[in-house]
Coordinates of C-alpha atoms and ligand atoms in Angstrom, one line a residue:
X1 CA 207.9 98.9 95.1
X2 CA 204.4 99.9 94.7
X3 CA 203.6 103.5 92.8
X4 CA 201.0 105.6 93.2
X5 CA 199.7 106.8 90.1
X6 CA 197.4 109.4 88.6
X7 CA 197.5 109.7 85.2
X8 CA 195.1 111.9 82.7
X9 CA 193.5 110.4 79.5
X10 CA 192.9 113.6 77.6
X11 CA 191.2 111.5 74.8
X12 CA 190.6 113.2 71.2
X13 CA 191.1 116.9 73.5
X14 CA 192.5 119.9 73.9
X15 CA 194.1 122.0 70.4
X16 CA 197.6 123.1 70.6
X17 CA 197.0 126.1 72.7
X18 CA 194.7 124.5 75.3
X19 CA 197.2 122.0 75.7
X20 CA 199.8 124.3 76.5
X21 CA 197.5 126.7 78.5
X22 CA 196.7 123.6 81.1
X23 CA 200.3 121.7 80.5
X24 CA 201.1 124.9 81.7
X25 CA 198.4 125.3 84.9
X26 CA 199.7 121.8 85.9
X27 CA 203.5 122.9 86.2
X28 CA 202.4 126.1 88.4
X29 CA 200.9 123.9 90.9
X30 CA 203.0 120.7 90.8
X31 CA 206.5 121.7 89.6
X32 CA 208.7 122.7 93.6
X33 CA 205.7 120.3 95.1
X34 CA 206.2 117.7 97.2
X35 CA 203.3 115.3 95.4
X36 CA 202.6 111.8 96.8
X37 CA 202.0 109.9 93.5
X38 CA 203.3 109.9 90.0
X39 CA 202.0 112.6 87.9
X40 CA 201.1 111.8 84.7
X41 CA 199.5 113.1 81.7
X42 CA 198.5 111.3 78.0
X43 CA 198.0 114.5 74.9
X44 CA 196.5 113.4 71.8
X45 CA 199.6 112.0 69.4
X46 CA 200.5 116.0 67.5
X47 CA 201.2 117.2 71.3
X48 CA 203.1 115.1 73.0
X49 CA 206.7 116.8 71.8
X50 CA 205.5 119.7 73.2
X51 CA 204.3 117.7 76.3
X52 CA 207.5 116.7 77.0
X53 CA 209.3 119.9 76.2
X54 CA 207.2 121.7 78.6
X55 CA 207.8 119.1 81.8
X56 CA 211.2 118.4 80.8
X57 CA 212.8 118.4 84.2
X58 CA 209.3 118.6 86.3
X59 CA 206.8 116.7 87.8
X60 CA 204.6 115.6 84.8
X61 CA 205.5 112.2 82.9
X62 CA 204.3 112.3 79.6
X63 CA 202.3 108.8 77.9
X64 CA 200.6 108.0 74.9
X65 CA 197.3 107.0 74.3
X66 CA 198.3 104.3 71.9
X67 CA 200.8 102.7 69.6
X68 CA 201.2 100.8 66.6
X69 CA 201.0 97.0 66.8
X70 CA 204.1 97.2 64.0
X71 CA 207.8 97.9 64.5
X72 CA 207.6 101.0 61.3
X73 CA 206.9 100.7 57.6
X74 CA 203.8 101.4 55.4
X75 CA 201.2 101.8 57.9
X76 CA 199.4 105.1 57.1
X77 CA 198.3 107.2 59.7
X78 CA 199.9 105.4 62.2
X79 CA 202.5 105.9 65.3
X80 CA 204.7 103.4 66.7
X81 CA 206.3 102.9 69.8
X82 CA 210.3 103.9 68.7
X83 CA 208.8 107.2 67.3
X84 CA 207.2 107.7 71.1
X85 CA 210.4 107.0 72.9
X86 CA 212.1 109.4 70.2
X87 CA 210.2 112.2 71.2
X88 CA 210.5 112.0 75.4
X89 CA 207.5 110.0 76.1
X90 CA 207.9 108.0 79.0
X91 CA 204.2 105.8 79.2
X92 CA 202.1 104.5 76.4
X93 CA 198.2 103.2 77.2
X94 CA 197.0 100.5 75.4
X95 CA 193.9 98.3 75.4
X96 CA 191.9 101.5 76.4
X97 CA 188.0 99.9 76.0
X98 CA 187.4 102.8 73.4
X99 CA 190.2 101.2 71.5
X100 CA 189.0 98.0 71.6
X101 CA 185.2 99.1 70.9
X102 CA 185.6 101.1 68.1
X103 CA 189.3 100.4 66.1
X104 CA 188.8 96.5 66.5
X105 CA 191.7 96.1 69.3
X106 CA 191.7 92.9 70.8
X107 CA 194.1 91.0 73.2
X108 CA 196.1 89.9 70.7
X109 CA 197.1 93.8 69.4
X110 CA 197.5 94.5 73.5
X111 CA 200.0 91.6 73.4
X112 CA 202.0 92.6 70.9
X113 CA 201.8 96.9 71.3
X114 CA 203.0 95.5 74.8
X115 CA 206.1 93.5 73.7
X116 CA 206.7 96.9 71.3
X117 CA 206.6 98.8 74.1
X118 CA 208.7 97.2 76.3
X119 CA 211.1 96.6 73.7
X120 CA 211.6 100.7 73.7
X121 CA 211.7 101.2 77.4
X122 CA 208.1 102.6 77.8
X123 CA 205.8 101.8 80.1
X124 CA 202.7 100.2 79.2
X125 CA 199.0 101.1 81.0
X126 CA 197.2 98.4 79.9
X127 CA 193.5 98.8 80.1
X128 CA 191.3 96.0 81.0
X129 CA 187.7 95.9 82.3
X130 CA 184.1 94.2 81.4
X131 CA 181.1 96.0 79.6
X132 CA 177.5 96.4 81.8
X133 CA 176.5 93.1 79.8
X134 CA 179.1 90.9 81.1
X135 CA 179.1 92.5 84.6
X136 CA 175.1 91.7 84.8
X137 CA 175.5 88.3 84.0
X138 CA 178.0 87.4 86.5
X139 CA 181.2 87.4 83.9
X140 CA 183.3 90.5 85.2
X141 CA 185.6 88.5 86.6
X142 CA 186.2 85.9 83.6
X143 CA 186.4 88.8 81.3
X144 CA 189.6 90.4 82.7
X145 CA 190.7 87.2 84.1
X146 CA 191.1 86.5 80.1
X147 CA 192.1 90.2 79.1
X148 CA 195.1 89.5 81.2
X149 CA 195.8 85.8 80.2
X150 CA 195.4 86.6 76.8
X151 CA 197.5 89.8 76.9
X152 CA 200.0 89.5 79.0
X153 CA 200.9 86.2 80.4
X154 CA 203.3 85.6 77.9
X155 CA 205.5 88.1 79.3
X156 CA 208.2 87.2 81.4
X157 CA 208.0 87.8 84.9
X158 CA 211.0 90.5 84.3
X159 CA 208.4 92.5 82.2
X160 CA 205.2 91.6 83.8
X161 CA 207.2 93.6 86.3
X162 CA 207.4 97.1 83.9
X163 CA 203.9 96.9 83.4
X164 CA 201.2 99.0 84.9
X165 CA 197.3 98.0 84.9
X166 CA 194.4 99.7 84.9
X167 CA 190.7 98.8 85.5
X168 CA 187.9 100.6 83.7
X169 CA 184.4 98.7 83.1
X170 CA 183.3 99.9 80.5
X171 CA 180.2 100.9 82.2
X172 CA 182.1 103.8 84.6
X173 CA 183.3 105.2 81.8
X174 CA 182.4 108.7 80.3
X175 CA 179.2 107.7 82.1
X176 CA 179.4 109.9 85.1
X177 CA 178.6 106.1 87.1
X178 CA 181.5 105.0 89.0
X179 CA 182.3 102.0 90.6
X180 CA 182.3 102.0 94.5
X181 CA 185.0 101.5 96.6
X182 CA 183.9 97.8 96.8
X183 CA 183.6 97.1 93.6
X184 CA 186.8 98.9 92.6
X185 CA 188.6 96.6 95.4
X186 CA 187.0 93.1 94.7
X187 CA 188.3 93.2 91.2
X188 CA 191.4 94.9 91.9
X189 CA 192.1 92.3 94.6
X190 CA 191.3 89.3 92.0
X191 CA 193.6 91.0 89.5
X192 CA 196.8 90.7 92.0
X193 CA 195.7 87.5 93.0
X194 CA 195.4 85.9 89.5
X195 CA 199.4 87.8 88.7
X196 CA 200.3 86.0 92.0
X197 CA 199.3 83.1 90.6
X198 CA 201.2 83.2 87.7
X199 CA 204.5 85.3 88.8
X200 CA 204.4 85.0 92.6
X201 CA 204.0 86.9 94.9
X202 CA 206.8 89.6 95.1
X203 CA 205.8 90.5 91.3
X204 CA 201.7 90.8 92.5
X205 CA 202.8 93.0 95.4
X206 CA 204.9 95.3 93.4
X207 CA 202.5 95.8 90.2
X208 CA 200.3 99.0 90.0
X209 CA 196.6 99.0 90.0
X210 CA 194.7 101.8 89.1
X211 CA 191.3 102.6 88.7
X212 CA 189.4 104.4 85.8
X213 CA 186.1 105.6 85.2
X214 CA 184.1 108.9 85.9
X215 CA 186.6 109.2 89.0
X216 CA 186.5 112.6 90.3
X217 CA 188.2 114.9 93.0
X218 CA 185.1 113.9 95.4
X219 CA 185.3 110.1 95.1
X220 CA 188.9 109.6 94.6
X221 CA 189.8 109.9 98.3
X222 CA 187.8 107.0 98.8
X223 CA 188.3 104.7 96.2
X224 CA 192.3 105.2 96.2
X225 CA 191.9 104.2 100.3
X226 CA 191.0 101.0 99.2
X227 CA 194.2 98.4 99.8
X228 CA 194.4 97.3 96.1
X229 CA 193.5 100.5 94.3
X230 CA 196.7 102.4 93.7
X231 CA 195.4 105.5 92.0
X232 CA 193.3 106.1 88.9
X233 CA 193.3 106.6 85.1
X234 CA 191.0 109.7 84.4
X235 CA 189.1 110.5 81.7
X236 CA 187.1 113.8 81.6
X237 CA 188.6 115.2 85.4
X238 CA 192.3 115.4 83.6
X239 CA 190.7 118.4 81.1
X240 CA 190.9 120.4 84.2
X241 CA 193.6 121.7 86.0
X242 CA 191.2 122.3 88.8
X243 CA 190.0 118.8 88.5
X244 CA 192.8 116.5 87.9
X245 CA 194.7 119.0 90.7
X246 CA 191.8 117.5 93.2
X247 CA 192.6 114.4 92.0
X248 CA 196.1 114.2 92.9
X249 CA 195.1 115.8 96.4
X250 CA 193.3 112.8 97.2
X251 CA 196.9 110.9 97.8
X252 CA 197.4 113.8 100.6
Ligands
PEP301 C1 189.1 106.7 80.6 O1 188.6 106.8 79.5 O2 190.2 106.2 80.8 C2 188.3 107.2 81.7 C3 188.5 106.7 82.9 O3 187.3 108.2 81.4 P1 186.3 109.0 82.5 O4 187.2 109.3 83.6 O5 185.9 110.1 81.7 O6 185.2 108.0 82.8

């Protein structure tokens, strides 16, 4: 089945007591809730034992915003995927365009954070999307066409399945320009009909979509009505209880 999902990319945010101040805020207001979507936030790396100790038993699933492309060893600096599940977290993002701009991340790290992943029981959100560039000259649908080839069609259908996917240009994000509904929908509809056409059907129908990039409590109604959008990764909105709380309204 299908999940609605809004999940928060805090980014490089939030010290230890502002995380806990709106980790906090978010329980108040979700935890005893009847909330139509998955809940989900992603804490820089030093907070995400505390993430989890917090929402332990709550709404809030905790993800983080990447992982190491290596199993564990002598990679300074680094965090890998066993060391996530160890401490509670339940999601892991990878691919996120900022990765792939400016720590050299290609498909080929996606594909294998993604088998690491999976191989510890997290969920991947894998980020895909085209920069301005490629959506001017006509190529936004070859780029993630090849994002997802390259990245995750050497999955089996079985994980494919685990998988969640989220669409970000490159252009919407941080940028304050979002995509409209239209947009949002034409790729998101391409993106279930290329997995379709790889895994069938069934898998296509059952594999989340969401959307990311300078979504807000005023445009998410409208963009999560759309009939492939199925919620959004948020940037700057999920600093803000008030914000990513208007966010989650939207699935109201
Ligand atoms: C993001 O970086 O995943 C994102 C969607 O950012 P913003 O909402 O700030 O555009």
């Amino acid at each position: 089945m299908r999940k609605n999902i809004v999940a928060g990319n805090w980014k490089m945010n939030k010290t230890l007591g502002e995380g806990v101040d709106l980790i906090e805020e978010l329980n108040e207001q979700l935890n005893g809730t009847q909330v139509k979507c998955e809940v989900i936030i992603a804490p820089p790396f030093y907070l995400l034992p505390t993430a989890t100790q917090l929402t332990e038993g709550g709404v809030i699933k905790v993800s983080a915003q990447n992982c190491a492309d290596k199993e564990s060893g002598a990679y300074t600096g680094e965090v890998s995927a066993a060391m996530l599940k160890s401490a509670g977290v339940s999601h892991v993002i990878i691919g996120h365009s900022e990765r792939r701009a400016y720590y050299g991340e290609t498909d080929e790290t996606v594909k294998t954070k993604v088998e690491l992943a999976l191989k510890e029981g997290l969920t991947p959100i894998v980020c895909i999307g085209e920069k301005l560039e490629e959506r001017e000259s006509g190529k936004a649908f070859d780029v993630v066409k090849g994002q997802i080839e390259n990245g995750l069609f050497g999955l089996s259908a079985e994980d494919f399945g685990k998988v969640v996917l989220a669409y970000e240009p490159v252009w919407a994000i941080g940028t304050g320009k979002t995509a409209t509904k239209e947009q949002a929908e034409e790729i998101h509809k391409f993106v279930r009909d290329t997995v379709a056409a790889k895994y069938g059907t069934q898998v296509a129908e059952d594999l989340t979509i969401l959307y990311g990039g300078s979504c807000k409590p005023s445009n998410a109604k409208e963009l999560f009505s759309m009939p492939n959008v199925d919620g959004g990764l948020i940037g700057g909105a999920s600093l803000k209880s008030e914000d990513f709380m208007g966010i989650i309204k939207a699935f109201e």
